[in-house]
């Protein structure tokens, strides 16, 4: 690894001195939009938008007491009365468990109090999610109901729609489901074919189509359905756009298929839902006619961040369960906990949990700020990191138990199966990586184009900045973005990691410029490039989250803050080097970049739809 | 009918599921950062009071707890389960560690008189010290009848029929009100404090007072000398026959 390390460091130094063509990056932020600008997008410009992420969000003591109070009965219920094994084996959640969940108030966590819900903030919702995460099927049932199933009504519903539907959804008397996916439209949600046609008397829409893999499809009586409608354009021409509808099972023509036989979350009801000439009153259009796709994306964005706290809670539980085993089981006359390879697994789990928690609550805190902050990229980052992290950690936890971990009488195999869905639903991690990268790049592209125009127009200020920038680059000056030093936002014990982050951010900003100038608009199709951009952004968001959180913990003197600093620094160092490697792969003609080979191999295999090599034993006869 | 007022005492203890660790200086157990909850027997007492209220036999339930500021959490749980208001007798953390059943009983007796209650309900014992004394002492100080280890409580006019679990079986007593009752395990199964009820409980009043305000002497004649782990269990020894057994017992000086 030594030679590699040297190579990376030389590559980084070389990049610092390389003069960039065309574009420039100004160090002074261009204030073209409201002050609270989303964090992740600014990273693509090589800037750390410190306002939203430092200091780490806090809740008042009163709110904290309230959250802790709310969590207690939920934790108690899940520990004493939820038999996850039985739910998994029978493939359903018992009715009296659902009743208890209703009476606990868990069906209306985010519904405002005036409609009978608990009106919880994002932070409180994330915290409660930790208690619920003990059972995967229940988690998904509740999330499908409120995080997406009825969320549209809260976001854009009319007063009439809210009063009509929310109270009984809050009590759990009615369950909701989110109907977007179709057999031919999964990731490509905009291509759905379900159709809603306005009736002659203009009082109803007639809904026809089939949806698949709908969580709560068999239990729900209220559905948020997305369908194509003809919309009159500004010039009068008819366009086909997606509209969202609130559909009641009672409207008629609504049927569902049998529950799908799934790998995991087997207690959650997933099935096909068919609409045959279902009459939907025009009052049930949710939001604007033609605004359905945007609403669908908003709904999905708003629920994502809680996956961070859910996953962290699962890992924390896993650490407890496996530590007990590791500290008692002996092999070779020593406890498992004394062996390096086992210790490594615990360090991994602790680190992942720490980063997930930090990211999740940082994002929740940002969402709880007054005003409308677009945290869709940050939420997507939390989702990708958490789903992959928990999948890895459950696998490692199972490994600690060895053979026992593989057995059904231990919970690990069920947790592994339950965790797998996290990488698939709510937007596959592949799609989300593209989204994360493109959202950031588009933002950067817009700003950079503006600057380029100014440069062309001969703006003196911009020219001076360009020259200054090139000089700084070639002199290899150190980067300072205000995280470290006398007035630094980060605690001195984390200074080294903060400096690494600043370096990453700076080089990333330059790399983004280079990518945009190399590819231009066609970058949209360069998925392997976008993947790396996303991975860097994910790492950087993680770094900032742990630095912010750890700084706060040290400053206010939380217990075990030294351990937090240890975890934070370890993650930052790992992420720093991962980022350097990704950045070097993004350089033009980088030898580390094997994309060309990847594509060629894939093309040859897919042409023959099989592995094409001759068998190792074959001979030339 | 519903003129009865009940005082329910609740204690904040380390959660039953937590693994207890002794502090290195042997002055007690580790409580910092450890999960605490309402003593399970106190939960049963609160549940019984709420059921009596639901049957319209009790008009008002007052939940009381003695200790540092964190006790308010426990009082709020009682409010969420159905108590009407709370009283927090604030005792600073250091003093609270030396507080025992006698001190708490003095407080409860004074409060029972001040609030003019007809029934004092408590858990039979706390799971941290297992004293099983507070209820009995409170009844003694008030000179009220007591029904301890209650597994069933029924109101009959102005008398309370209490079925008690004792070593020999079940004993039934009839107590003249006012009385003190301590709850045993099989009295009832406590409800969950539902989240909507927790939110509603935020609006219920909790009065904060000091033991001195009640004129109660919190001094104790007891001091904790040391707290230690129980000795580690050593492996047993298997013997082949009775002769070996007798020989082994002689060897370790048991006979």
PDB file of N, CA and C in Angstrom, chain A residues 62 65-66 68-81 100 102-106 109 113 117-120 128 324 559, chain B residues 15-17 19 32-33 35-38 43 72-78 80 189-196 198-199 201-203:
ATOM      1  N   UNK A  62     -36.538  20.748  26.774  1.00  0.00           N
ATOM      2  CA  UNK A  62     -37.948  20.370  26.856  1.00  0.00           C
ATOM      3  C   UNK A  62     -38.310  19.381  25.759  1.00  0.00           C
ATOM      4  N   UNK A  65     -36.744  16.032  26.455  1.00  0.00           N
ATOM      5  CA  UNK A  65     -37.516  15.257  27.435  1.00  0.00           C
ATOM      6  C   UNK A  65     -38.727  14.629  26.779  1.00  0.00           C
ATOM      7  N   UNK A  66     -39.384  15.425  25.917  1.00  0.00           N
ATOM      8  CA  UNK A  66     -40.581  14.920  25.261  1.00  0.00           C
ATOM      9  C   UNK A  66     -40.252  13.739  24.363  1.00  0.00           C
ATOM     10  N   UNK A  68     -37.759  11.683  24.559  1.00  0.00           N
ATOM     11  CA  UNK A  68     -37.406  10.508  25.362  1.00  0.00           C
ATOM     12  C   UNK A  68     -38.642   9.851  25.956  1.00  0.00           C
ATOM     13  N   UNK A  69     -39.611  10.692  26.346  1.00  0.00           N
ATOM     14  CA  UNK A  69     -40.862  10.158  26.885  1.00  0.00           C
ATOM     15  C   UNK A  69     -41.596   9.352  25.832  1.00  0.00           C
ATOM     16  N   UNK A  70     -41.642   9.886  24.602  1.00  0.00           N
ATOM     17  CA  UNK A  70     -42.388   9.232  23.532  1.00  0.00           C
ATOM     18  C   UNK A  70     -41.742   7.903  23.160  1.00  0.00           C
ATOM     19  N   UNK A  71     -40.426   7.853  23.230  1.00  0.00           N
ATOM     20  CA  UNK A  71     -39.720   6.654  22.804  1.00  0.00           C
ATOM     21  C   UNK A  71     -39.963   5.475  23.746  1.00  0.00           C
ATOM     22  N   UNK A  72     -40.068   5.778  25.055  1.00  0.00           N
ATOM     23  CA  UNK A  72     -40.165   4.695  26.042  1.00  0.00           C
ATOM     24  C   UNK A  72     -41.251   3.667  25.776  1.00  0.00           C
ATOM     25  N   UNK A  73     -42.520   4.068  25.681  1.00  0.00           N
ATOM     26  CA  UNK A  73     -43.551   3.040  25.489  1.00  0.00           C
ATOM     27  C   UNK A  73     -43.382   2.270  24.185  1.00  0.00           C
ATOM     28  N   UNK A  74     -42.850   2.938  23.151  1.00  0.00           N
ATOM     29  CA  UNK A  74     -42.661   2.256  21.872  1.00  0.00           C
ATOM     30  C   UNK A  74     -41.599   1.177  22.005  1.00  0.00           C
ATOM     31  N   UNK A  75     -40.480   1.540  22.643  1.00  0.00           N
ATOM     32  CA  UNK A  75     -39.406   0.543  22.842  1.00  0.00           C
ATOM     33  C   UNK A  75     -39.922  -0.623  23.661  1.00  0.00           C
ATOM     34  N   UNK A  76     -40.684  -0.289  24.716  1.00  0.00           N
ATOM     35  CA  UNK A  76     -41.208  -1.336  25.592  1.00  0.00           C
ATOM     36  C   UNK A  76     -42.095  -2.290  24.799  1.00  0.00           C
ATOM     37  N   UNK A  77     -42.979  -1.704  23.987  1.00  0.00           N
ATOM     38  CA  UNK A  77     -43.899  -2.508  23.207  1.00  0.00           C
ATOM     39  C   UNK A  77     -43.153  -3.451  22.272  1.00  0.00           C
ATOM     40  N   UNK A  78     -42.155  -2.904  21.565  1.00  0.00           N
ATOM     41  CA  UNK A  78     -41.434  -3.724  20.598  1.00  0.00           C
ATOM     42  C   UNK A  78     -40.628  -4.822  21.271  1.00  0.00           C
ATOM     43  N   UNK A  79     -40.118  -4.523  22.460  1.00  0.00           N
ATOM     44  CA  UNK A  79     -39.308  -5.540  23.129  1.00  0.00           C
ATOM     45  C   UNK A  79     -40.180  -6.644  23.705  1.00  0.00           C
ATOM     46  N   UNK A  80     -41.353  -6.257  24.252  1.00  0.00           N
ATOM     47  CA  UNK A  80     -42.145  -7.243  24.975  1.00  0.00           C
ATOM     48  C   UNK A  80     -43.181  -7.942  24.128  1.00  0.00           C
ATOM     49  N   UNK A  81     -43.737  -7.236  23.139  1.00  0.00           N
ATOM     50  CA  UNK A  81     -44.897  -7.829  22.486  1.00  0.00           C
ATOM     51  C   UNK A  81     -44.759  -8.090  21.007  1.00  0.00           C
ATOM     52  N   UNK A 100     -52.526  -2.489  18.605  1.00  0.00           N
ATOM     53  CA  UNK A 100     -51.686  -1.830  19.598  1.00  0.00           C
ATOM     54  C   UNK A 100     -50.914  -0.684  18.962  1.00  0.00           C
ATOM     55  N   UNK A 102     -51.891   1.078  16.526  1.00  0.00           N
ATOM     56  CA  UNK A 102     -52.861   2.157  16.338  1.00  0.00           C
ATOM     57  C   UNK A 102     -53.043   2.921  17.636  1.00  0.00           C
ATOM     58  N   UNK A 103     -53.272   2.169  18.727  1.00  0.00           N
ATOM     59  CA  UNK A 103     -53.560   2.867  19.985  1.00  0.00           C
ATOM     60  C   UNK A 103     -52.332   3.610  20.498  1.00  0.00           C
ATOM     61  N   UNK A 104     -51.160   3.136  20.152  1.00  0.00           N
ATOM     62  CA  UNK A 104     -49.952   3.865  20.560  1.00  0.00           C
ATOM     63  C   UNK A 104     -49.839   5.183  19.820  1.00  0.00           C
ATOM     64  N   UNK A 105     -50.564   5.297  18.716  1.00  0.00           N
ATOM     65  CA  UNK A 105     -50.535   6.556  17.978  1.00  0.00           C
ATOM     66  C   UNK A 105     -49.516   6.577  16.857  1.00  0.00           C
ATOM     67  N   UNK A 106     -48.995   5.391  16.509  1.00  0.00           N
ATOM     68  CA  UNK A 106     -47.898   5.349  15.543  1.00  0.00           C
ATOM     69  C   UNK A 106     -48.337   5.510  14.097  1.00  0.00           C
ATOM     70  N   UNK A 109     -47.795   9.829  13.095  1.00  0.00           N
ATOM     71  CA  UNK A 109     -46.677  10.558  13.711  1.00  0.00           C
ATOM     72  C   UNK A 109     -46.439  11.925  13.092  1.00  0.00           C
ATOM     73  N   UNK A 113     -51.231  18.032  14.553  1.00  0.00           N
ATOM     74  CA  UNK A 113     -52.090  17.759  15.702  1.00  0.00           C
ATOM     75  C   UNK A 113     -53.545  18.105  15.442  1.00  0.00           C
ATOM     76  N   UNK A 117     -53.175  13.895  14.584  1.00  0.00           N
ATOM     77  CA  UNK A 117     -51.900  13.199  14.596  1.00  0.00           C
ATOM     78  C   UNK A 117     -51.012  13.715  15.721  1.00  0.00           C
ATOM     79  N   UNK A 118     -49.749  13.303  15.707  1.00  0.00           N
ATOM     80  CA  UNK A 118     -48.833  13.744  16.756  1.00  0.00           C
ATOM     81  C   UNK A 118     -48.044  14.977  16.363  1.00  0.00           C
ATOM     82  N   UNK A 119     -48.075  15.310  15.074  1.00  0.00           N
ATOM     83  CA  UNK A 119     -47.404  16.522  14.626  1.00  0.00           C
ATOM     84  C   UNK A 119     -45.925  16.569  14.955  1.00  0.00           C
ATOM     85  N   UNK A 120     -45.237  15.430  14.833  1.00  0.00           N
ATOM     86  CA  UNK A 120     -43.827  15.401  15.212  1.00  0.00           C
ATOM     87  C   UNK A 120     -42.936  16.092  14.195  1.00  0.00           C
ATOM     88  N   UNK A 128     -38.029   8.449  16.868  1.00  0.00           N
ATOM     89  CA  UNK A 128     -38.998   7.379  17.081  1.00  0.00           C
ATOM     90  C   UNK A 128     -38.728   6.221  16.131  1.00  0.00           C
ATOM     91  N   UNK A 324     -21.955  -9.447  23.187  1.00  0.00           N
ATOM     92  CA  UNK A 324     -22.209 -10.434  24.230  1.00  0.00           C
ATOM     93  C   UNK A 324     -21.554 -11.755  23.853  1.00  0.00           C
ATOM     94  N   UNK A 559     -20.711  12.786  27.517  1.00  0.00           N
ATOM     95  CA  UNK A 559     -19.893  11.656  27.957  1.00  0.00           C
ATOM     96  C   UNK A 559     -19.330  10.917  26.736  1.00  0.00           C
TER      97      UNK A 559
ATOM     98  N   UNK B  15     -33.764   0.755  34.727  1.00  0.00           N
ATOM     99  CA  UNK B  15     -34.623  -0.158  33.982  1.00  0.00           C
ATOM    100  C   UNK B  15     -34.263  -1.620  34.247  1.00  0.00           C
ATOM    101  N   UNK B  16     -35.305  -2.456  34.361  1.00  0.00           N
ATOM    102  CA  UNK B  16     -35.064  -3.853  34.739  1.00  0.00           C
ATOM    103  C   UNK B  16     -34.177  -4.599  33.761  1.00  0.00           C
ATOM    104  N   UNK B  17     -34.162  -4.163  32.498  1.00  0.00           N
ATOM    105  CA  UNK B  17     -33.407  -4.911  31.484  1.00  0.00           C
ATOM    106  C   UNK B  17     -31.922  -4.553  31.460  1.00  0.00           C
ATOM    107  N   UNK B  19     -28.008  -4.132  32.454  1.00  0.00           N
ATOM    108  CA  UNK B  19     -27.029  -4.899  33.225  1.00  0.00           C
ATOM    109  C   UNK B  19     -26.383  -3.948  34.228  1.00  0.00           C
ATOM    110  N   UNK B  32     -25.038   6.974  35.669  1.00  0.00           N
ATOM    111  CA  UNK B  32     -24.834   7.976  34.630  1.00  0.00           C
ATOM    112  C   UNK B  32     -25.019   7.382  33.241  1.00  0.00           C
ATOM    113  N   UNK B  33     -25.955   7.964  32.480  1.00  0.00           N
ATOM    114  CA  UNK B  33     -26.149   7.479  31.109  1.00  0.00           C
ATOM    115  C   UNK B  33     -26.864   6.157  31.028  1.00  0.00           C
ATOM    116  N   UNK B  35     -30.154   3.633  31.349  1.00  0.00           N
ATOM    117  CA  UNK B  35     -31.593   3.782  31.117  1.00  0.00           C
ATOM    118  C   UNK B  35     -32.376   3.619  32.418  1.00  0.00           C
ATOM    119  N   UNK B  36     -33.249   4.589  32.704  1.00  0.00           N
ATOM    120  CA  UNK B  36     -34.108   4.516  33.883  1.00  0.00           C
ATOM    121  C   UNK B  36     -35.550   4.448  33.449  1.00  0.00           C
ATOM    122  N   UNK B  37     -36.404   3.854  34.271  1.00  0.00           N
ATOM    123  CA  UNK B  37     -37.847   3.917  34.017  1.00  0.00           C
ATOM    124  C   UNK B  37     -38.615   3.833  35.326  1.00  0.00           C
ATOM    125  N   UNK B  38     -39.940   3.827  35.214  1.00  0.00           N
ATOM    126  CA  UNK B  38     -40.770   3.755  36.413  1.00  0.00           C
ATOM    127  C   UNK B  38     -40.670   2.341  36.963  1.00  0.00           C
ATOM    128  N   UNK B  43     -45.854   1.044  38.404  1.00  0.00           N
ATOM    129  CA  UNK B  43     -46.701   1.079  37.204  1.00  0.00           C
ATOM    130  C   UNK B  43     -48.015   0.383  37.493  1.00  0.00           C
ATOM    131  N   UNK B  72     -39.308  13.997  37.305  1.00  0.00           N
ATOM    132  CA  UNK B  72     -40.458  14.561  36.604  1.00  0.00           C
ATOM    133  C   UNK B  72     -40.842  13.727  35.390  1.00  0.00           C
ATOM    134  N   UNK B  73     -39.830  13.066  34.798  1.00  0.00           N
ATOM    135  CA  UNK B  73     -40.112  12.155  33.676  1.00  0.00           C
ATOM    136  C   UNK B  73     -41.068  11.074  34.127  1.00  0.00           C
ATOM    137  N   UNK B  74     -40.768  10.503  35.298  1.00  0.00           N
ATOM    138  CA  UNK B  74     -41.580   9.402  35.811  1.00  0.00           C
ATOM    139  C   UNK B  74     -42.984   9.883  36.138  1.00  0.00           C
ATOM    140  N   UNK B  75     -43.074  11.100  36.699  1.00  0.00           N
ATOM    141  CA  UNK B  75     -44.391  11.651  37.006  1.00  0.00           C
ATOM    142  C   UNK B  75     -45.166  11.832  35.702  1.00  0.00           C
ATOM    143  N   UNK B  76     -44.481  12.305  34.672  1.00  0.00           N
ATOM    144  CA  UNK B  76     -45.161  12.530  33.387  1.00  0.00           C
ATOM    145  C   UNK B  76     -45.673  11.223  32.811  1.00  0.00           C
ATOM    146  N   UNK B  77     -44.944  10.135  33.024  1.00  0.00           N
ATOM    147  CA  UNK B  77     -45.433   8.842  32.542  1.00  0.00           C
ATOM    148  C   UNK B  77     -46.726   8.487  33.268  1.00  0.00           C
ATOM    149  N   UNK B  78     -46.756   8.755  34.587  1.00  0.00           N
ATOM    150  CA  UNK B  78     -47.972   8.472  35.342  1.00  0.00           C
ATOM    151  C   UNK B  78     -49.119   9.324  34.817  1.00  0.00           C
ATOM    152  N   UNK B  80     -49.396  10.405  31.808  1.00  0.00           N
ATOM    153  CA  UNK B  80     -49.780   9.872  30.493  1.00  0.00           C
ATOM    154  C   UNK B  80     -50.631   8.618  30.639  1.00  0.00           C
ATOM    155  N   UNK B 189     -52.371  -5.668  34.635  1.00  0.00           N
ATOM    156  CA  UNK B 189     -51.313  -5.490  33.648  1.00  0.00           C
ATOM    157  C   UNK B 189     -51.358  -4.048  33.171  1.00  0.00           C
ATOM    158  N   UNK B 190     -50.294  -3.278  33.477  1.00  0.00           N
ATOM    159  CA  UNK B 190     -50.343  -1.844  33.171  1.00  0.00           C
ATOM    160  C   UNK B 190     -50.445  -1.564  31.679  1.00  0.00           C
ATOM    161  N   UNK B 191     -51.185  -0.517  31.355  1.00  0.00           N
ATOM    162  CA  UNK B 191     -51.337  -0.124  29.948  1.00  0.00           C
ATOM    163  C   UNK B 191     -50.075   0.588  29.483  1.00  0.00           C
ATOM    164  N   UNK B 192     -49.899   0.679  28.156  1.00  0.00           N
ATOM    165  CA  UNK B 192     -48.828   1.500  27.616  1.00  0.00           C
ATOM    166  C   UNK B 192     -49.282   2.949  27.661  1.00  0.00           C
ATOM    167  N   UNK B 193     -48.362   3.836  27.967  1.00  0.00           N
ATOM    168  CA  UNK B 193     -48.683   5.249  27.825  1.00  0.00           C
ATOM    169  C   UNK B 193     -48.666   5.517  26.330  1.00  0.00           C
ATOM    170  N   UNK B 194     -49.837   5.701  25.721  1.00  0.00           N
ATOM    171  CA  UNK B 194     -49.853   5.908  24.271  1.00  0.00           C
ATOM    172  C   UNK B 194     -49.305   7.293  23.961  1.00  0.00           C
ATOM    173  N   UNK B 195     -48.769   7.435  22.746  1.00  0.00           N
ATOM    174  CA  UNK B 195     -48.151   8.697  22.384  1.00  0.00           C
ATOM    175  C   UNK B 195     -49.136   9.868  22.423  1.00  0.00           C
ATOM    176  N   UNK B 196     -50.382   9.687  21.922  1.00  0.00           N
ATOM    177  CA  UNK B 196     -51.320  10.811  22.039  1.00  0.00           C
ATOM    178  C   UNK B 196     -51.542  11.194  23.500  1.00  0.00           C
ATOM    179  N   UNK B 198     -49.402  10.880  25.962  1.00  0.00           N
ATOM    180  CA  UNK B 198     -48.202  11.572  26.433  1.00  0.00           C
ATOM    181  C   UNK B 198     -48.258  13.029  26.023  1.00  0.00           C
ATOM    182  N   UNK B 199     -48.713  13.271  24.786  1.00  0.00           N
ATOM    183  CA  UNK B 199     -48.812  14.656  24.329  1.00  0.00           C
ATOM    184  C   UNK B 199     -49.845  15.412  25.158  1.00  0.00           C
ATOM    185  N   UNK B 201     -50.701  14.770  28.198  1.00  0.00           N
ATOM    186  CA  UNK B 201     -50.215  14.913  29.572  1.00  0.00           C
ATOM    187  C   UNK B 201     -49.344  16.139  29.744  1.00  0.00           C
ATOM    188  N   UNK B 202     -48.814  16.645  28.629  1.00  0.00           N
ATOM    189  CA  UNK B 202     -47.969  17.844  28.714  1.00  0.00           C
ATOM    190  C   UNK B 202     -48.728  18.991  29.361  1.00  0.00           C
ATOM    191  N   UNK B 203     -50.056  18.979  29.189  1.00  0.00           N
ATOM    192  CA  UNK B 203     -50.843  20.100  29.697  1.00  0.00           C
ATOM    193  C   UNK B 203     -51.209  19.935  31.166  1.00  0.00           C
TER     194      UNK B 203
END
